[in-house]
Amino acid sequence: MKINKKPVIIATVSALAISGSIFANSTYASQATQQLKAAYNNIKVMYNSKEVAIDPAYEPFMVNGTTYIPLRMMGDAFDKKVTWDNTNKIVGVTDNTPAIPQTTVDALNAQIQSLQTQLTTANSQITAKDASITDLNNQITTLKKENEKLNDEIDDKGGSSSTTMTRLEKDLNSEYGDYKGTGADIDLSGSSSKVKVTITVNENSWNDTSTSNRNKLLQGIADEIRDNRSYNRADVTGSVISKNSKTLITFKTNSSGTVVLGSTVNITDLQKQLNDSFGTYQGIKLNIEISNADDESVVFRVYVNKSDWNSLSSYQTRNVLNSIASDIDKAYGNLGFDIYGFVYDSSNRSSVIQRYE
């Protein structure tokens, strides 16, 4: 078959070889110039059975049986990006970034718009709820103030209502409950003129509590009661009891509101114990009697034969009186009572031989 060829062109050609090599005797590319005879014969390029459009200025050609086609044309056909680095003489071929369909862009924009609308709606709901919470808090504050006002009116009018006493009892337990680890639980009863306080404690913890801390507790409770307008003139009496209802101490307020400690000591029993312990001292017969001068002091009286007492040394007399006073103090729970003592002549019971203070 006769082939129509275009005129042979003698030129320096740079192109892509489909097969074969321009320089048959060279293994690696080299820098050189060579005259080639290129044959043009209306060569067509098919890609997936479809003809690739060819720019006439870059028509494929054959040299020595090898067909050459423009690399850029094939890059467009295969959706590749072709670049030429003239400085380093490098042809670059890279993948084109696939174009995002407009429908996808539109769908994403619509989704963004929808989310923005939802966010705006949610923020509006949050703002509305915040306003509602603020309004509710304001209502609560107003109701609390009204409740306090009503309670104050109750205090002013009655002062003996169970509501007022219950509220006071709650406040006292809130402030003094479990005082110093004693497990203190406070109960109030009585009226506007007389309030009875019962404080239930752990006995061992109470005994370990110092006298000053006990007094602080009792005085604090009494002050809180008398500071309330319903009970500001009330006589406050009370007792501290153990968990098994054993009375540990009693107390009351005097006319000035100061707490005065009492006791549950049985005078007769204590007097017997003292006579058993000191009834015979250094061979001398002693007769001991006890009395409470008031709620803050204890008085003991020792009746003895005057000559027998005078036969004792000053150390001996001081020692026995100190021992009697110490046992009395222990019996009263080391509450700090003032203890006074007198030694009388048993033959003249009005004659004081010695004093103990």
Coordinates of C-alpha atoms in Angstrom, one line a residue:
M1 CA 0.0 0.0 0.0
K2 CA 1.3 3.4 -1.0
I3 CA 1.7 5.8 1.9
N4 CA 1.3 9.5 1.3
K5 CA 3.9 11.3 3.3
K6 CA 4.3 15.0 3.9
P7 CA 7.6 16.4 2.9
V8 CA 10.4 15.3 5.0
I9 CA 11.5 17.9 7.5
I10 CA 15.1 18.1 8.6
A11 CA 15.1 19.6 12.1
T12 CA 16.1 19.3 15.7
V13 CA 13.2 17.6 17.3
S14 CA 12.3 17.1 21.0
A15 CA 9.3 14.7 21.4
L16 CA 7.9 11.7 23.2
A17 CA 8.7 8.3 21.7
I18 CA 5.9 5.8 21.8
S19 CA 8.4 3.0 21.2
G20 CA 12.0 2.6 20.3
S21 CA 14.8 5.1 20.8
I22 CA 16.2 8.0 18.8
F23 CA 19.7 7.2 20.0
A24 CA 20.0 3.4 19.6
N25 CA 23.6 3.3 20.8
S26 CA 23.0 5.3 24.1
T27 CA 21.8 3.8 27.3
Y28 CA 21.2 7.1 29.1
A29 CA 19.9 10.4 27.9
S30 CA 22.5 12.9 26.8
Q31 CA 22.8 16.5 25.7
A32 CA 23.3 16.6 22.0
T33 CA 21.9 17.9 18.7
Q34 CA 21.1 15.6 15.8
Q35 CA 19.3 16.1 12.5
L36 CA 16.3 13.9 12.1
K37 CA 14.0 13.1 9.2
A38 CA 10.4 13.3 10.5
A39 CA 7.6 11.7 8.4
Y40 CA 4.1 13.1 8.8
N41 CA 1.3 10.9 7.7
N42 CA -1.9 12.2 9.3
I43 CA -1.4 10.1 12.4
K44 CA -4.4 9.8 14.6
V45 CA -4.5 9.1 18.3
M46 CA -7.3 7.1 19.8
Y47 CA -8.1 7.0 23.6
N48 CA -10.7 4.5 24.7
S49 CA -11.8 4.2 21.1
K50 CA -12.3 8.0 20.8
E51 CA -10.2 10.2 18.7
V52 CA -8.1 12.7 20.5
A53 CA -8.2 16.2 19.1
I54 CA -4.9 17.2 17.6
D55 CA -3.6 20.7 17.2
P56 CA -2.2 20.9 13.6
A57 CA 0.8 22.8 15.0
Y58 CA 1.7 19.7 17.1
E59 CA 0.9 16.9 14.8
P60 CA 2.4 13.5 15.6
F61 CA 5.2 12.2 13.3
M62 CA 7.5 9.2 12.8
V63 CA 11.3 9.1 13.0
N64 CA 13.1 5.9 12.0
G65 CA 10.0 3.8 12.6
T66 CA 9.2 5.4 16.0
T67 CA 6.0 7.5 16.4
Y68 CA 6.3 10.7 18.4
I69 CA 3.3 12.6 19.8
P70 CA 3.2 15.8 21.9
L71 CA 3.3 14.9 25.6
R72 CA 1.1 17.9 26.5
M73 CA -1.6 16.5 24.2
M74 CA -1.5 13.1 25.8
G75 CA -1.5 14.8 29.3
D76 CA -4.8 16.5 28.4
A77 CA -6.2 13.2 27.1
F78 CA -5.3 11.4 30.4
D79 CA -6.2 14.4 32.6
K80 CA -2.6 15.0 33.6
K81 CA -0.7 18.2 34.2
V82 CA 2.4 18.6 32.1
T83 CA 5.2 21.1 33.0
W84 CA 8.6 21.9 31.5
D85 CA 11.6 23.0 33.6
N86 CA 13.8 24.6 31.0
T87 CA 16.6 25.2 33.5
N88 CA 17.0 21.6 34.6
K89 CA 15.5 20.2 31.4
I90 CA 12.9 18.2 33.2
V91 CA 9.4 17.3 32.0
G92 CA 7.0 17.0 34.9
V93 CA 3.7 15.0 34.8
T94 CA 1.3 15.2 37.8
D95 CA -2.2 14.3 38.5
N96 CA -4.8 17.1 38.2
T97 CA -6.8 17.9 41.3
P98 CA -10.2 16.5 40.5
A99 CA -12.8 19.2 40.1
I100 CA -15.6 19.2 42.7
P101 CA -19.0 19.1 41.0
Q102 CA -21.0 22.2 41.5
T103 CA -23.9 20.1 42.8
T104 CA -21.6 18.9 45.6
V105 CA -20.6 22.5 46.4
D106 CA -24.2 23.6 46.4
A107 CA -25.2 20.7 48.7
L108 CA -22.4 21.6 51.2
N109 CA -23.4 25.2 51.2
A110 CA -27.0 24.3 51.8
Q111 CA -25.9 22.0 54.8
I112 CA -23.8 24.9 56.2
Q113 CA -26.7 27.2 55.9
S114 CA -29.0 24.7 57.6
L115 CA -26.5 24.2 60.5
Q116 CA -26.2 28.0 60.9
T117 CA -29.9 28.3 61.1
Q118 CA -30.1 25.6 63.8
L119 CA -27.3 27.3 65.7
T120 CA -29.1 30.6 65.6
T121 CA -32.3 28.9 66.9
A122 CA -30.4 27.1 69.6
N123 CA -28.7 30.3 70.8
S124 CA -32.1 32.0 70.9
Q125 CA -33.5 29.1 73.0
I126 CA -30.6 29.3 75.4
T127 CA -31.0 33.1 75.7
A128 CA -34.7 32.5 76.5
K129 CA -34.0 29.8 79.0
D130 CA -31.3 32.0 80.7
A131 CA -33.9 34.8 81.0
S132 CA -36.4 32.3 82.5
I133 CA -33.8 31.0 85.0
T134 CA -33.0 34.6 86.0
D135 CA -36.7 35.3 86.4
L136 CA -37.2 32.2 88.6
N137 CA -34.2 33.1 90.8
N138 CA -35.7 36.6 91.3
Q139 CA -39.0 35.0 92.2
I140 CA -37.3 32.7 94.7
T141 CA -35.4 35.6 96.3
T142 CA -38.6 37.6 96.6
L143 CA -40.4 34.6 98.2
K144 CA -37.6 34.1 100.7
K145 CA -37.8 37.8 101.7
E146 CA -41.5 37.5 102.1
N147 CA -41.1 34.4 104.2
E148 CA -38.5 36.0 106.4
K149 CA -40.9 39.0 106.8
L150 CA -43.7 36.7 107.8
N151 CA -41.5 34.8 110.3
D152 CA -40.5 38.2 111.8
E153 CA -44.1 39.1 112.1
I154 CA -44.8 35.8 113.9
D155 CA -42.0 36.5 116.3
D156 CA -43.3 40.0 117.0
K157 CA -46.9 38.8 117.7
G158 CA -46.6 35.5 119.5
G159 CA -43.1 34.5 120.3
S160 CA -44.3 31.1 121.6
S161 CA -45.5 29.5 118.4
S162 CA -44.1 26.1 117.6
T163 CA -43.1 27.4 114.2
T164 CA -40.7 30.0 115.7
M165 CA -39.2 27.5 118.2
T166 CA -38.8 24.9 115.5
R167 CA -37.0 27.4 113.3
L168 CA -34.8 28.5 116.2
E169 CA -34.0 24.8 117.0
K170 CA -33.0 24.2 113.4
D171 CA -30.7 27.3 113.4
L172 CA -29.0 26.2 116.6
N173 CA -28.4 22.7 115.3
S174 CA -27.0 24.2 112.1
E175 CA -24.5 26.3 114.1
Y176 CA -23.7 24.0 117.1
G177 CA -24.5 20.5 115.9
D178 CA -21.7 18.0 116.6
Y179 CA -19.9 20.8 118.5
K180 CA -16.2 19.9 118.9
G181 CA -16.9 16.3 117.8
T182 CA -19.4 15.7 120.7
G183 CA -22.2 14.7 118.4
A184 CA -24.4 17.5 120.0
D185 CA -28.0 17.4 119.0
I186 CA -30.1 20.3 120.4
D187 CA -33.8 20.1 121.3
L188 CA -35.9 23.0 122.5
S189 CA -39.2 23.1 124.3
G190 CA -41.1 25.6 126.5
S191 CA -42.7 29.0 126.0
S192 CA -41.8 32.6 125.5
S193 CA -41.1 33.0 129.3
K194 CA -39.2 29.8 129.8
V195 CA -37.2 27.8 127.3
K196 CA -35.8 24.3 128.2
V197 CA -32.8 23.1 126.3
T198 CA -31.8 19.4 126.0
I199 CA -28.4 18.7 124.4
T200 CA -27.7 15.1 123.7
V201 CA -24.0 14.3 123.3
N202 CA -21.5 11.4 123.1
E203 CA -20.5 11.0 126.8
N204 CA -16.8 10.2 126.2
S205 CA -16.4 13.1 123.7
W206 CA -18.1 15.4 126.2
N207 CA -15.8 14.4 129.0
D208 CA -12.8 15.0 126.8
T209 CA -14.1 18.6 126.0
S210 CA -12.4 21.3 128.0
T211 CA -14.4 23.3 130.5
S212 CA -14.0 26.5 128.5
N213 CA -15.3 24.9 125.4
R214 CA -18.3 23.5 127.2
N215 CA -19.1 26.9 128.6
K216 CA -18.7 28.5 125.1
L217 CA -21.3 26.0 123.8
L218 CA -23.8 26.6 126.5
Q219 CA -23.4 30.3 126.6
G220 CA -23.6 30.5 122.8
I221 CA -26.9 28.6 122.7
A222 CA -28.4 30.7 125.5
D223 CA -27.4 33.9 123.7
E224 CA -28.9 32.7 120.5
I225 CA -32.2 32.0 122.2
R226 CA -32.3 35.3 124.1
D227 CA -31.4 37.2 120.9
N228 CA -34.6 36.0 119.3
R229 CA -37.3 38.6 119.9
S230 CA -39.8 35.9 120.9
Y231 CA -37.6 34.7 123.8
N232 CA -35.5 37.8 124.7
R233 CA -36.9 37.7 128.3
A234 CA -37.1 34.0 128.7
D235 CA -35.4 32.0 131.5
V236 CA -33.2 29.4 129.8
T237 CA -32.7 26.2 131.6
G238 CA -31.2 23.0 130.2
S239 CA -29.3 19.8 130.6
V240 CA -26.6 17.9 128.8
I241 CA -27.4 14.2 128.5
S242 CA -25.6 11.2 127.1
K243 CA -27.0 9.0 124.3
N244 CA -28.5 6.7 126.9
S245 CA -30.2 9.6 128.6
K246 CA -27.7 10.0 131.5
T247 CA -27.7 13.5 132.8
L248 CA -24.1 14.9 132.6
I249 CA -24.7 18.5 133.7
T250 CA -27.5 21.0 134.1
F251 CA -27.4 24.8 133.5
K252 CA -29.5 27.9 133.6
T253 CA -29.2 31.6 132.8
N254 CA -29.1 34.2 135.6
S255 CA -30.8 37.6 135.4
S256 CA -28.0 39.0 133.2
G257 CA -28.2 36.1 130.7
T258 CA -25.0 34.5 131.9
V259 CA -25.0 30.7 132.0
V260 CA -24.6 29.2 135.4
L261 CA -23.7 25.6 135.6
G262 CA -25.5 23.2 137.8
S263 CA -24.9 19.5 138.6
T264 CA -26.6 16.2 139.2
V265 CA -24.4 15.3 142.1
N266 CA -26.2 13.7 145.0
I267 CA -25.0 15.6 148.1
T268 CA -25.8 12.7 150.5
D269 CA -23.9 10.2 148.4
L270 CA -20.9 12.4 148.0
Q271 CA -20.8 13.2 151.7
K272 CA -20.8 9.5 152.5
Q273 CA -18.0 8.9 150.0
L274 CA -15.9 11.6 151.6
N275 CA -16.5 10.3 155.2
D276 CA -15.5 6.8 154.0
S277 CA -12.3 8.2 152.5
F278 CA -11.3 10.8 155.2
G279 CA -13.4 9.9 158.2
T280 CA -10.3 8.8 160.0
Y281 CA -7.2 10.7 159.2
Q282 CA -3.9 10.1 161.0
G283 CA -5.9 8.4 163.7
I284 CA -8.2 11.5 164.2
K285 CA -11.9 11.3 163.7
L286 CA -13.3 13.7 161.1
N287 CA -17.0 14.3 160.2
I288 CA -17.5 15.9 156.8
E289 CA -20.7 17.7 155.6
I290 CA -21.3 19.3 152.2
S291 CA -23.7 22.0 150.9
N292 CA -24.2 24.1 147.8
A293 CA -23.9 27.7 148.6
D294 CA -25.2 28.5 145.1
D295 CA -25.0 27.1 141.6
E296 CA -21.4 28.1 141.3
S297 CA -19.8 27.0 144.5
V298 CA -19.6 24.1 147.0
V299 CA -18.9 24.4 150.7
F300 CA -17.6 21.6 152.9
R301 CA -17.4 21.6 156.7
V302 CA -15.1 19.4 158.7
Y303 CA -16.0 18.8 162.4
V304 CA -13.1 17.6 164.6
N305 CA -11.9 17.7 168.1
K306 CA -9.9 20.9 168.3
S307 CA -7.0 19.5 170.2
D308 CA -6.7 16.6 167.9
W309 CA -6.7 18.9 164.9
N310 CA -4.0 21.1 166.4
S311 CA -1.8 18.0 166.9
L312 CA -1.5 17.7 163.1
S313 CA 1.3 19.5 161.3
S314 CA 0.4 22.3 158.9
Y315 CA 1.4 20.1 156.0
Q316 CA -1.0 17.3 157.2
T317 CA -4.0 19.7 157.7
R318 CA -3.4 21.3 154.3
N319 CA -3.0 17.9 152.6
V320 CA -6.3 16.5 153.9
L321 CA -8.2 19.7 153.0
N322 CA -6.7 19.7 149.5
S323 CA -7.7 16.0 149.1
I324 CA -11.3 16.7 150.2
A325 CA -11.6 19.6 147.8
S326 CA -10.1 17.6 144.9
D327 CA -12.6 14.8 145.4
I328 CA -15.4 17.3 145.4
D329 CA -14.2 18.9 142.2
K330 CA -14.0 15.5 140.5
A331 CA -17.5 14.7 141.6
Y332 CA -18.8 17.8 140.0
G333 CA -17.1 16.9 136.7
N334 CA -14.2 19.5 137.0
L335 CA -16.6 22.2 136.1
G336 CA -14.5 24.9 137.8
F337 CA -16.9 25.4 140.8
D338 CA -15.5 27.5 143.6
I339 CA -14.9 25.2 146.6
Y340 CA -14.7 26.6 150.1
G341 CA -14.0 24.7 153.3
F342 CA -14.2 25.3 157.1
V343 CA -12.9 23.2 160.0
Y344 CA -15.0 23.5 163.1
D345 CA -14.5 22.4 166.7
S346 CA -16.9 19.5 167.2
S347 CA -17.5 20.6 170.8
N348 CA -18.5 24.1 169.6
R349 CA -19.9 23.9 166.1
S350 CA -19.8 27.6 165.6
S351 CA -16.1 27.9 166.3
V352 CA -14.0 27.9 163.1
I353 CA -10.5 26.4 163.6
Q354 CA -9.3 26.7 160.0
R355 CA -10.5 27.9 156.6
Y356 CA -9.9 26.5 153.1
E357 CA -10.2 28.7 150.0

